[in-house]
Amino acid sequence: GAGVSQSPSNKVTEKGKDVELRCDPISGHTALYWYRQSLGQGLEFLIYFQGNSAPDKSGLPSDRFSAERTGGSVSTLTIQRTQQEDSAVYLCASSLGDRGRSGYTFGSGTRLTVV
Amino acid sequence: AQSVTQLGSHVSVSEGALVLLRCNYSSSVPPYLFWYVQYPNQGLQLLLKYTSAATLVKGINGFEAEFKKSETSFHLTKPSAHMSDAAEYFCAVSSRGFQKLVFGTGTRLLVSP
């Protein structure tokens, strides 16, 4: 597609429920990244994919968080047993995998609210 | 390891005044550097990037930034602020061997009439 698409744009869930956030990167972009943006916390790196592999998942906050990417395209970030501190905007970005020389493009994000 | 420091969580300017947003980076290898802008309730938009070509980089909306290796800085400037420039600005770095972008904590630019 023309840009990075994320769905849903907004998600309200009850504490303890599981949620899935979806990212559809730009066609041909081999690298995909998930970030979390919380109030007063800036942009926090979660995980990076090159193709379907995740060479760097160092930013995942706990084992409740997982992500996968299939077909070198769509990625899903899953949060199990959501907690209130998981409330944030989850941003996805994609690039050609050249450290950003050709640019990282961000989606509009999914705003997750855990009540 | 890489890191970015943005001095000043808030910067206030008058319309028509010079905009200067400061960014210092730390990287053990030559970096790529970026400035992104985020308007309320929107995603991040790339303003400009430095990828080891010209040290003075021009971006969209009249912004530019200069890479100064000796000062490990990549400050963002605009000669004359416009009301529409009010937003949050993020500086970020990526380095060889580190594919991910590391962001600064952001600077909120406020523009008054």
PDB file of N, CA and C in Angstrom, chain A residues 33-35 43-48 56 93-95 99-101 103-106, chain B residues 2-4 32-36 44 46 49 90-95 98-104:
ATOM      1  N   TYR A  33       8.820  -2.359  12.548  1.00  0.00           N
ATOM      2  CA  TYR A  33       9.134  -1.991  13.924  1.00  0.00           C
ATOM      3  C   TYR A  33       7.840  -1.683  14.686  1.00  0.00           C
ATOM      4  N   TRP A  34       7.827  -2.042  15.942  1.00  0.00           N
ATOM      5  CA  TRP A  34       6.748  -1.635  16.838  1.00  0.00           C
ATOM      6  C   TRP A  34       7.326  -0.734  17.934  1.00  0.00           C
ATOM      7  N   TYR A  35       6.611   0.360  18.185  1.00  0.00           N
ATOM      8  CA  TYR A  35       6.968   1.282  19.252  1.00  0.00           C
ATOM      9  C   TYR A  35       5.729   1.526  20.106  1.00  0.00           C
ATOM     10  N   LEU A  43       8.902   7.742  23.037  1.00  0.00           N
ATOM     11  CA  LEU A  43       8.704   6.603  22.132  1.00  0.00           C
ATOM     12  C   LEU A  43       9.603   5.457  22.562  1.00  0.00           C
ATOM     13  N   GLU A  44       8.979   4.360  22.915  1.00  0.00           N
ATOM     14  CA  GLU A  44       9.692   3.206  23.447  1.00  0.00           C
ATOM     15  C   GLU A  44       9.713   2.092  22.412  1.00  0.00           C
ATOM     16  N   PHE A  45      10.905   1.634  22.050  1.00  0.00           N
ATOM     17  CA  PHE A  45      11.049   0.544  21.089  1.00  0.00           C
ATOM     18  C   PHE A  45      10.571  -0.760  21.707  1.00  0.00           C
ATOM     19  N   LEU A  46       9.821  -1.543  20.935  1.00  0.00           N
ATOM     20  CA  LEU A  46       9.343  -2.829  21.413  1.00  0.00           C
ATOM     21  C   LEU A  46      10.042  -3.985  20.706  1.00  0.00           C
ATOM     22  N   ILE A  47       9.936  -4.031  19.360  1.00  0.00           N
ATOM     23  CA  ILE A  47      10.445  -5.161  18.616  1.00  0.00           C
ATOM     24  C   ILE A  47      10.689  -4.751  17.174  1.00  0.00           C
ATOM     25  N   TYR A  48      11.635  -5.451  16.538  1.00  0.00           N
ATOM     26  CA  TYR A  48      11.987  -5.182  15.151  1.00  0.00           C
ATOM     27  C   TYR A  48      11.983  -6.504  14.382  1.00  0.00           C
ATOM     28  N   ASP A  56      15.603  -8.461  17.092  1.00  0.00           N
ATOM     29  CA  ASP A  56      15.679  -7.624  18.283  1.00  0.00           C
ATOM     30  C   ASP A  56      14.288  -7.495  18.884  1.00  0.00           C
ATOM     31  N   ALA A  93       6.109   0.998  12.262  1.00  0.00           N
ATOM     32  CA  ALA A  93       6.852   1.649  11.184  1.00  0.00           C
ATOM     33  C   ALA A  93       7.463   0.582  10.292  1.00  0.00           C
ATOM     34  N   SER A  94       7.740   0.957   9.056  1.00  0.00           N
ATOM     35  CA  SER A  94       8.430   0.026   8.168  1.00  0.00           C
ATOM     36  C   SER A  94       9.517   0.764   7.395  1.00  0.00           C
ATOM     37  N   SER A  95      10.493  -0.009   6.919  1.00  0.00           N
ATOM     38  CA  SER A  95      11.573   0.576   6.123  1.00  0.00           C
ATOM     39  C   SER A  95      12.142  -0.498   5.215  1.00  0.00           C
ATOM     40  N   ARG A  99      18.778   0.669   7.607  1.00  0.00           N
ATOM     41  CA  ARG A  99      19.009   1.558   8.746  1.00  0.00           C
ATOM     42  C   ARG A  99      18.340   2.903   8.562  1.00  0.00           C
ATOM     43  N   GLY A 100      17.376   2.948   7.675  1.00  0.00           N
ATOM     44  CA  GLY A 100      16.630   4.181   7.525  1.00  0.00           C
ATOM     45  C   GLY A 100      17.168   5.117   6.473  1.00  0.00           C
ATOM     46  N   ARG A 101      18.188   4.684   5.752  1.00  0.00           N
ATOM     47  CA  ARG A 101      18.733   5.567   4.709  1.00  0.00           C
ATOM     48  C   ARG A 101      17.623   6.037   3.780  1.00  0.00           C
ATOM     49  N   GLY A 103      14.476   5.924   4.670  1.00  0.00           N
ATOM     50  CA  GLY A 103      13.384   6.440   5.491  1.00  0.00           C
ATOM     51  C   GLY A 103      12.591   5.375   6.215  1.00  0.00           C
ATOM     52  N   TYR A 104      12.173   5.698   7.416  1.00  0.00           N
ATOM     53  CA  TYR A 104      11.211   4.897   8.164  1.00  0.00           C
ATOM     54  C   TYR A 104       9.865   5.590   8.016  1.00  0.00           C
ATOM     55  N   THR A 105       8.830   4.837   7.715  1.00  0.00           N
ATOM     56  CA  THR A 105       7.490   5.407   7.590  1.00  0.00           C
ATOM     57  C   THR A 105       6.615   4.854   8.699  1.00  0.00           C
ATOM     58  N   PHE A 106       5.952   5.754   9.412  1.00  0.00           N
ATOM     59  CA  PHE A 106       5.120   5.361  10.542  1.00  0.00           C
ATOM     60  C   PHE A 106       3.647   5.330  10.168  1.00  0.00           C
TER      61      PHE A 106
ATOM     62  N   GLN B   2      23.371   3.515  21.352  1.00  0.00           N
ATOM     63  CA  GLN B   2      23.023   4.812  20.799  1.00  0.00           C
ATOM     64  C   GLN B   2      22.063   5.506  21.749  1.00  0.00           C
ATOM     65  N   SER B   3      22.089   6.820  21.745  1.00  0.00           N
ATOM     66  CA  SER B   3      21.114   7.569  22.522  1.00  0.00           C
ATOM     67  C   SER B   3      20.971   8.962  21.950  1.00  0.00           C
ATOM     68  N   VAL B   4      19.872   9.601  22.292  1.00  0.00           N
ATOM     69  CA  VAL B   4      19.585  10.949  21.834  1.00  0.00           C
ATOM     70  C   VAL B   4      19.103  11.767  23.019  1.00  0.00           C
ATOM     71  N   TYR B  32      22.958   7.622  11.404  1.00  0.00           N
ATOM     72  CA  TYR B  32      21.948   8.294  10.593  1.00  0.00           C
ATOM     73  C   TYR B  32      21.071   9.053  11.598  1.00  0.00           C
ATOM     74  N   LEU B  33      20.684  10.271  11.259  1.00  0.00           N
ATOM     75  CA  LEU B  33      19.922  11.099  12.181  1.00  0.00           C
ATOM     76  C   LEU B  33      18.653  11.598  11.525  1.00  0.00           C
ATOM     77  N   PHE B  34      17.618  11.731  12.316  1.00  0.00           N
ATOM     78  CA  PHE B  34      16.296  12.055  11.795  1.00  0.00           C
ATOM     79  C   PHE B  34      15.606  13.061  12.724  1.00  0.00           C
ATOM     80  N   TRP B  35      14.755  13.870  12.125  1.00  0.00           N
ATOM     81  CA  TRP B  35      13.791  14.659  12.874  1.00  0.00           C
ATOM     82  C   TRP B  35      12.404  14.289  12.365  1.00  0.00           C
ATOM     83  N   TYR B  36      11.523  14.003  13.339  1.00  0.00           N
ATOM     84  CA  TYR B  36      10.128  13.719  13.038  1.00  0.00           C
ATOM     85  C   TYR B  36       9.257  14.756  13.743  1.00  0.00           C
ATOM     86  N   LEU B  44       3.756   9.926  13.267  1.00  0.00           N
ATOM     87  CA  LEU B  44       4.995  10.662  13.081  1.00  0.00           C
ATOM     88  C   LEU B  44       5.243  10.915  11.600  1.00  0.00           C
ATOM     89  N   LEU B  46       8.115  12.341   8.854  1.00  0.00           N
ATOM     90  CA  LEU B  46       9.535  12.657   8.694  1.00  0.00           C
ATOM     91  C   LEU B  46       9.710  14.085   8.198  1.00  0.00           C
ATOM     92  N   LYS B  49      16.309  14.049   7.195  1.00  0.00           N
ATOM     93  CA  LYS B  49      17.226  13.015   7.664  1.00  0.00           C
ATOM     94  C   LYS B  49      18.640  13.304   7.182  1.00  0.00           C
ATOM     95  N   PHE B  90      10.536  15.169  17.435  1.00  0.00           N
ATOM     96  CA  PHE B  90      11.385  14.099  17.949  1.00  0.00           C
ATOM     97  C   PHE B  90      12.640  13.972  17.106  1.00  0.00           C
ATOM     98  N   CYS B  91      13.770  13.903  17.783  1.00  0.00           N
ATOM     99  CA  CYS B  91      15.038  13.594  17.143  1.00  0.00           C
ATOM    100  C   CYS B  91      15.301  12.103  17.344  1.00  0.00           C
ATOM    101  N   ALA B  92      15.899  11.447  16.345  1.00  0.00           N
ATOM    102  CA  ALA B  92      16.141  10.013  16.449  1.00  0.00           C
ATOM    103  C   ALA B  92      17.442   9.645  15.760  1.00  0.00           C
ATOM    104  N   VAL B  93      18.027   8.537  16.179  1.00  0.00           N
ATOM    105  CA  VAL B  93      19.299   8.075  15.623  1.00  0.00           C
ATOM    106  C   VAL B  93      19.224   6.582  15.310  1.00  0.00           C
ATOM    107  N   SER B  94      19.858   6.194  14.216  1.00  0.00           N
ATOM    108  CA  SER B  94      20.110   4.778  13.969  1.00  0.00           C
ATOM    109  C   SER B  94      21.583   4.649  13.603  1.00  0.00           C
ATOM    110  N   SER B  95      22.165   3.510  13.881  1.00  0.00           N
ATOM    111  CA  SER B  95      23.590   3.320  13.646  1.00  0.00           C
ATOM    112  C   SER B  95      23.845   1.952  13.040  1.00  0.00           C
ATOM    113  N   PHE B  98      22.708  -1.446  14.370  1.00  0.00           N
ATOM    114  CA  PHE B  98      21.494  -1.243  15.160  1.00  0.00           C
ATOM    115  C   PHE B  98      20.413  -0.772  14.202  1.00  0.00           C
ATOM    116  N   GLN B  99      19.574  -1.658  13.816  1.00  0.00           N
ATOM    117  CA  GLN B  99      18.584  -1.329  12.803  1.00  0.00           C
ATOM    118  C   GLN B  99      17.525  -0.374  13.308  1.00  0.00           C
ATOM    119  N   LYS B 100      17.211  -0.430  14.596  1.00  0.00           N
ATOM    120  CA  LYS B 100      16.080   0.330  15.104  1.00  0.00           C
ATOM    121  C   LYS B 100      16.439   1.797  15.285  1.00  0.00           C
ATOM    122  N   LEU B 101      15.397   2.624  15.285  1.00  0.00           N
ATOM    123  CA  LEU B 101      15.507   4.039  15.617  1.00  0.00           C
ATOM    124  C   LEU B 101      15.429   4.201  17.127  1.00  0.00           C
ATOM    125  N   VAL B 102      16.332   5.009  17.667  1.00  0.00           N
ATOM    126  CA  VAL B 102      16.250   5.378  19.074  1.00  0.00           C
ATOM    127  C   VAL B 102      15.852   6.844  19.137  1.00  0.00           C
ATOM    128  N   PHE B 103      14.793   7.124  19.880  1.00  0.00           N
ATOM    129  CA  PHE B 103      14.228   8.469  19.909  1.00  0.00           C
ATOM    130  C   PHE B 103      14.634   9.249  21.150  1.00  0.00           C
ATOM    131  N   GLY B 104      14.676  10.563  20.995  1.00  0.00           N
ATOM    132  CA  GLY B 104      14.733  11.438  22.139  1.00  0.00           C
ATOM    133  C   GLY B 104      13.350  11.541  22.765  1.00  0.00           C
TER     134      GLY B 104
END
